[in-house]
Amino acid sequence: MAPFVVTVALAVNVSGPERLVLAGMCALAAFVTLLCDPKHRASLAGILWSVAAVGVVMQLRLTSRVWPVAADDQFGASVLRMTFLLGGAIAVLAVTAVITRVARDRRFDPPPTLLLGVALFALVLRLLPAVAGGGLSAGTLAFPGVGSVQVGELTRFVLVLCVAFAMHAFMTRADLLPARRGALIGTMLTAAVYVGVVGLLDAGPALLSAAGMLIVWWLTTHQGNPLPRLVLPVAVAATGVLAIGAGLLVSEPLREQALSKFGEIEERFGNILSDDPQLLLGRVALAEGGAIGAGPGSSSLASQVPEANSDMIAASIGADLGALPLAGLVIGAVWVSIVLIDGVARRRGPLEAAAVALCFIGAVQVLWPTLAAMGFAPLTGISAGMLAPTGTTLMMTAATVGVGLGATGVEEAPAAPRALSSVLWAATAATVAGALVAALMPWNVSGFDAMRQRGQIVSVDGAVLATTTWSSTQGSDTIEPEREYRNGPLYGEVTGREWGAFGHSRLEESAAGTLTCGGAAPWWAFAERLLHPVPCRPADVVVTIHSDIQEAAANALQGRRGAAVVLDAANGDTIAMYSTGVTDPSGWKPQDKDGQSFLAGQAEIAPGSVLKPFVAAVGLVDGVGTDGSPRRQFTIDGESLSNSGDAVCNDVSLTGALSASCNTPFAKMATEIGAEPLAQGLTKYFGFDEGLTLDGLPVSGVYTGLTADVAGGALARTGIGQESVQASPLALAGGYALIVAALTGKDAAAPRLVAGTCDAGEFHPAPMAATATAQLPEPVASEVYDGMLGAIERVDGTLHTLDAVAVGLDAEVAGKSGTAEVPTTTSSTGLAHWTALLVNKRYVVVTLVLDEDPADNPAKVVAGELLPAVAGLESGQAGCFA
């Protein structure tokens, strides 16, 4: 049975010869277990090592994280390590079984001085990690060439054996010399000191040690020894208390550690009924697996559970396999301990007492962490026996089984072990019920998207913007996920950052649901939902960004402070969105999620003359024109407004005024339209003053600041993009895209960033985002467009230097430039330079440059350098890339 179960369990996680090697090792372990006690129930061997096989599967999953990594990382060291561990466990089990059987049959009676020496050595060994610099609570000790050893597991095993021999000799032999009796008492008092010291360092292991020693005392005194039964435990307990008191008195670090530990225990008990993130994540992971999970590797939360490879292993196993298989594993592991306890002979020797105590501890090591993972018991750092087959834990579990097998007899078990068995069965029943409750309860899962496995963020032309890589820190076998942002400064404004349990920002936040759970459910999902929620499957998010256009924008802005946005007016695709000064997201901190200067999407800067085409459009709709406007200066309510450089506007027609970017015609137009009608028109046709959305990213719209009481000079300045008007390049590009849509007669589309989802090689396009604006009449759009064409083609046009570039590219380009006065806190020169281009009646380019003098609009230079890349853009069909 064991080879079959093991092979099936491993088949879904390990491939090729590695699967056969590990399956063979587990089968060999079951065979050796059977040989050690052929008269006992043969099913013990199969169940024990089938549970261990599932633990091996989960350990490999948590070590290699299953998801694609280098072959050497996934199937090299990890599989090799587990193979050696299984081989070592086989040897430990066989050796301890044989030694225990021989020692029992020959009634081994170790010298008291040897017991005292071994107990003292175990105490010193347990304290070595603290002495070696690992901290007072450290429980592992590093050995060169071997790795780390959990000395707590090892020393607890040794001390239980020492106490069993010492207590048995003390209770049964009245002819001991004083020195020998003193050595036996010293052994037990050393064990008491051990429990007291460990209690200050790690409460869970201390309780296990104390329980094991109490069981030994209970079984030993049940032989009817006439000595007072309470004298010894009281003395030992008093010694433990004195050890604790002495430690607290002489050591300030130990006092701090004790206060911290006691506070942690209190917090753990208090957190059982609260939304403690660690416990809640364990419950959520269990709920993801439901009653019957989808198999190893199915849960994206399994590897994110804290301490998933030791004390929270039950939550990870339940997330993958489900609550019922987890309950079956727990029942199997506990049943093995109960079988061994019940199989101990009526004759109570020291080895039999130690075997019962160790097997009881082994069962608790499975039950307690499982209940803790469900939130029904406090976490204490106890590893879960065969479910978490890490090095020392697996070896000590094998040694425990070996002692149990070696001490097993054929007589009927007495009441004492059966009472322990009843306790274990009751705890097992509670664990099974708890597993079902944890799996079926609708836990609050908000906030855990950031902790799931995530898909990639990919540009529409296949460039990877964000992906997950796997790496291990030096000296660690665990491969941890790390979010990598390739060419991070280039795409930081788009991708944002993911910090795991600490949150996420921008697209990593707004698209978290797709990145973590966007994979389409299989057709049989309706049946799966009867047993468990369909596990999340990550999907890749394909963004509308073209990597070559994004790079062209960065190159055009190199050495300047500013931003550039390119939109496809046909569908709202954001082809490029780049801001200078954005740093690599890998270095961002959670506390300042949006602390970067995202000028492209979040700037709120006066747009200047690039607002004039929108004012012109509203004026034309309302029947207000520019004819008859003053050519040099516009005066209203005692305030005057002139053209840039006090120039004369030779052509005050709408086309001429837009071409030369005259101020006076648009100042007059704004005042004639009126504040409220102008605000209403800008909102109706362009969505100004209503904010802007870009697939969940925080972005800024165009805010005019127009209210009913705005009039006179303030209204005139608003008409030329000054006063209270604030805009971002993205919002202005969206407005110009609406002019292009009206010009071409196509449906208007709002800016969007997500082109679709790539799931298992199949592309699912995102729907085009419709706008809530009314479409501008085509004649109005054409007249505005003619004025913007004139800015390029006419000699007096403000963008005429780009005409040669457009002709050389055989492209039709219209545009508008602008320079706005802004606070020096925004731009060191007090000026913000803008340029907007419409390319081939499809693409919109908006550039912004700050901190430069107005000798020649630098935003125009940036737009001109970006123009060839945009004009040569060939729109293709978005899809998945290998």
XYZ file of C-alpha atoms in Angstrom, residues 260-591:
332
model
C 8.231 39.173 25.551
C 7.394 35.463 25.558
C 4.645 35.775 28.148
C 3.220 38.723 26.244
C 3.345 36.663 23.067
C 1.485 33.779 24.719
C -1.184 36.145 25.998
C -1.428 37.708 22.558
C -1.700 34.290 20.913
C -4.609 33.278 23.113
C -6.250 36.656 22.503
C -5.751 36.386 18.755
C -7.650 33.117 18.470
C -10.915 35.047 18.219
C -9.481 38.075 16.439
C -8.306 38.837 12.910
C -4.647 38.200 13.579
C -3.080 38.283 10.075
C -1.062 35.094 10.560
C -3.963 33.063 11.892
C -6.405 34.576 9.412
C -4.126 33.656 6.530
C -4.054 30.059 7.776
C -7.845 29.966 7.855
C -8.131 31.579 4.444
C -5.678 29.053 3.011
C -7.724 26.202 4.480
C -10.902 27.725 3.084
C -9.285 27.883 -0.345
C -8.811 24.121 -0.229
C -12.372 23.481 0.977
C -13.454 19.969 1.872
C -11.416 18.321 -0.895
C -8.641 20.318 -2.490
C -7.356 20.305 -6.029
C -3.996 18.698 -5.255
C -0.419 19.793 -4.536
C 0.437 23.106 -6.135
C -3.185 24.185 -6.606
C -3.326 26.849 -3.886
C -1.593 30.145 -4.435
C -1.737 30.840 -0.686
C -0.163 27.596 0.543
C 3.408 28.863 0.330
C 2.516 32.271 1.762
C 1.331 30.916 5.111
C 3.884 32.003 7.754
C 6.037 29.109 8.945
C 4.309 26.892 6.396
C 7.087 24.319 6.620
C 6.795 23.770 10.375
C 4.061 24.880 12.787
C 1.552 26.078 10.163
C 2.060 23.149 7.803
C -1.526 21.969 8.331
C -2.902 25.153 6.757
C -0.709 24.693 3.683
C -1.633 21.021 3.299
C -5.330 21.851 3.716
C -5.035 24.623 1.137
C -3.781 22.141 -1.447
C -5.509 18.897 -0.460
C -8.581 20.083 1.459
C -9.863 19.635 5.014
C -10.906 15.981 4.687
C -7.544 14.694 3.416
C -5.838 16.819 6.088
C -8.083 15.215 8.728
C -7.213 11.797 7.329
C -3.503 12.520 7.590
C -3.873 13.739 11.157
C -5.935 10.671 12.082
C -3.310 8.413 10.521
C -0.399 10.078 12.286
C -2.181 10.055 15.658
C -3.339 6.458 15.144
C 0.272 5.375 14.751
C 1.112 6.960 18.111
C -1.934 5.366 19.747
C -1.073 1.938 18.335
C 2.422 2.231 19.758
C 1.126 3.457 23.131
C -1.412 0.620 23.341
C 1.214 -1.862 22.301
C 3.537 -1.178 25.215
C 3.718 -4.145 27.637
C 1.997 -4.187 31.034
C 5.433 -4.491 32.597
C 6.475 -0.916 33.167
C 10.173 -0.556 32.599
C 11.952 2.739 31.875
C 11.961 2.150 28.124
C 8.226 1.444 28.095
C 7.509 4.635 30.057
C 9.774 6.651 27.768
C 8.116 5.118 24.698
C 4.625 6.095 25.902
C 5.764 9.619 26.742
C 7.570 10.118 23.435
C 4.672 8.737 21.360
C 2.223 10.953 23.234
C 4.463 13.962 22.506
C 4.600 12.899 18.856
C 0.802 12.852 18.617
C 0.531 16.258 20.288
C 3.105 17.582 17.821
C 0.647 16.790 15.037
C -2.558 17.835 16.796
C -1.500 21.106 18.387
C -0.096 22.855 15.286
C -3.098 21.654 13.287
C -5.540 23.187 15.762
C -3.381 26.322 15.889
C -3.431 26.660 12.110
C -7.227 26.649 12.292
C -7.238 29.309 14.991
C -8.476 27.030 17.800
C -5.217 26.955 19.773
C -2.301 29.370 20.231
C 0.730 28.983 18.002
C 3.828 27.916 19.920
C 6.442 27.131 17.280
C 5.991 23.344 17.500
C 6.792 21.483 14.301
C 4.121 19.035 13.168
C 5.952 15.723 13.211
C 5.700 13.659 10.020
C 3.613 16.356 8.341
C 6.638 18.654 8.366
C 9.539 16.307 7.584
C 12.350 18.791 8.129
C 15.704 17.430 9.218
C 15.737 17.016 12.989
C 11.957 16.719 13.281
C 11.889 13.765 10.890
C 14.847 12.089 12.613
C 13.351 12.454 16.090
C 9.955 11.236 14.869
C 11.665 8.183 13.368
C 13.573 7.670 16.628
C 10.304 7.900 18.588
C 8.684 5.281 16.374
C 11.807 3.129 16.740
C 11.641 3.319 20.547
C 7.922 2.540 20.401
C 8.466 -0.476 18.172
C 11.373 -1.712 20.286
C 9.408 -1.362 23.506
C 6.214 -2.986 22.166
C 5.072 -6.197 23.843
C 2.193 -8.614 23.454
C 0.445 -8.258 26.809
C -2.811 -6.360 27.231
C -2.208 -2.670 27.740
C -3.092 -1.286 31.175
C -5.432 1.572 31.946
C -2.838 4.326 31.930
C -1.904 4.162 28.221
C -5.539 3.667 27.258
C -6.446 6.848 29.104
C -3.815 8.662 27.069
C -5.221 7.096 23.913
C -8.687 8.368 24.790
C -7.328 11.881 25.223
C -5.610 11.682 21.850
C -8.720 10.353 20.114
C -10.821 13.160 21.604
C -8.288 15.751 20.457
C -8.238 14.136 17.014
C -12.024 14.349 16.751
C -11.839 18.030 17.693
C -9.169 18.540 15.034
C -11.274 16.898 12.331
C -14.287 19.035 13.275
C -12.098 22.126 13.365
C -10.690 21.372 9.925
C -14.174 21.176 8.419
C -15.248 24.383 10.157
C -12.130 26.219 8.996
C -12.605 24.965 5.452
C -16.280 25.820 5.153
C -16.447 29.135 7.043
C -16.653 32.297 4.886
C -13.508 33.916 6.247
C -12.748 37.522 5.385
C -10.132 37.264 2.631
C -9.719 40.967 1.877
C -6.114 42.043 1.849
C -4.649 38.686 0.838
C -4.429 39.278 -2.922
C -0.976 40.730 -2.390
C 0.195 37.443 -0.878
C -0.884 35.155 -3.684
C 1.164 33.915 -6.574
C 1.047 36.625 -9.234
C 1.112 36.608 -12.993
C 3.276 38.851 -15.126
C 2.584 42.362 -16.349
C 3.434 42.386 -20.041
C 3.374 45.133 -22.662
C 1.218 44.751 -25.728
C 4.329 43.993 -27.778
C 5.646 41.353 -25.392
C 8.028 43.204 -23.076
C 7.870 41.911 -19.492
C 7.292 44.819 -17.121
C 6.881 42.856 -13.892
C 7.428 39.210 -13.097
C 8.110 36.944 -10.136
C 11.538 35.431 -9.692
C 12.635 32.898 -7.093
C 15.784 33.168 -5.051
C 17.163 31.906 -1.771
C 19.183 33.803 0.774
C 22.621 32.485 1.616
C 22.477 29.571 3.997
C 18.772 28.953 3.425
C 17.166 26.059 1.584
C 13.950 27.993 1.061
C 13.386 29.664 -2.288
C 11.443 32.873 -1.777
C 9.357 34.770 -4.341
C 10.586 38.207 -5.310
C 8.796 40.612 -7.626
C 11.162 41.821 -10.334
C 10.533 45.052 -12.255
C 12.479 44.923 -15.454
C 13.627 48.394 -16.477
C 11.688 49.583 -13.447
C 12.183 53.367 -13.812
C 10.807 53.194 -17.349
C 7.546 51.527 -16.337
C 7.258 52.400 -12.629
C 4.332 54.774 -13.137
C 2.451 51.963 -14.846
C 3.291 48.907 -12.743
C 3.582 50.304 -9.258
C 4.990 47.950 -6.625
C 3.993 44.798 -4.754
C 5.206 44.278 -1.187
C 3.627 40.914 -0.388
C 1.885 41.099 2.965
C 2.575 44.845 3.166
C 0.337 45.797 0.255
C 0.710 46.988 -3.309
C 0.221 50.091 -5.452
C -0.888 51.247 -8.915
C -1.464 48.417 -11.444
C -0.122 45.831 -8.996
C -2.994 46.945 -6.772
C -5.783 47.687 -9.241
C -5.151 44.505 -11.257
C -4.389 42.314 -8.228
C -7.531 40.259 -8.747
C -6.532 39.413 -12.311
C -2.872 38.856 -11.527
C -3.712 36.432 -8.701
C -7.063 34.920 -9.636
C -7.663 35.938 -13.220
C -7.184 32.498 -14.680
C -10.419 31.139 -16.102
C -11.979 28.297 -14.124
C -12.139 24.914 -15.928
C -15.460 23.699 -17.309
C -15.863 21.265 -14.419
C -15.591 24.086 -11.847
C -19.311 23.934 -11.107
C -18.808 20.436 -9.712
C -15.674 21.437 -7.829
C -17.545 24.217 -6.051
C -19.681 21.604 -4.344
C -16.580 20.508 -2.439
C -14.378 23.569 -2.272
C -13.895 27.006 -3.790
C -12.165 26.761 -7.140
C -8.536 27.653 -6.378
C -7.176 30.889 -7.745
C -5.054 30.643 -10.830
C -2.858 33.605 -11.711
C -3.071 35.231 -15.117
C -0.838 37.687 -16.950
C -2.065 41.228 -17.448
C -1.307 42.624 -20.904
C -1.085 46.405 -20.854
C -1.591 48.712 -23.813
C 1.907 50.158 -23.476
C 4.203 49.739 -26.498
C 7.718 49.247 -25.177
C 9.365 50.951 -28.162
C 7.164 54.064 -27.839
C 7.743 54.128 -24.067
C 11.490 53.972 -24.655
C 11.245 56.681 -27.328
C 9.452 58.923 -24.821
C 12.158 58.302 -22.249
C 14.880 59.042 -24.767
C 13.164 62.233 -25.923
C 12.885 63.464 -22.325
C 16.405 62.451 -21.361
C 18.082 65.187 -19.357
C 14.809 67.066 -18.828
C 12.158 67.030 -16.123
C 8.788 66.272 -17.572
C 6.402 63.680 -18.925
C 4.961 62.286 -22.116
C 1.729 60.463 -22.918
C 0.696 58.780 -26.176
C -2.916 57.651 -26.678
C -4.602 55.735 -29.456
C -7.822 57.682 -30.057
C -9.341 54.713 -31.882
C -9.679 52.609 -28.732
C -8.334 54.644 -25.826
C -5.143 52.587 -25.520
C -2.424 54.277 -23.493
C 0.527 53.560 -25.739
C 3.069 55.377 -23.596
C 2.973 57.043 -20.194
C 6.353 58.104 -18.941
C 7.522 60.519 -16.274
C 11.108 61.451 -15.560
C 12.326 61.061 -12.006
C 10.388 57.848 -11.302
C 12.737 55.443 -9.595
C 12.913 51.653 -9.729
C 9.835 50.240 -7.921
C 12.056 47.636 -6.278
C 13.313 50.367 -3.972
C 9.935 51.838 -3.022
C 8.703 51.577 0.558
C 5.149 50.593 1.567
C 4.751 53.690 3.709
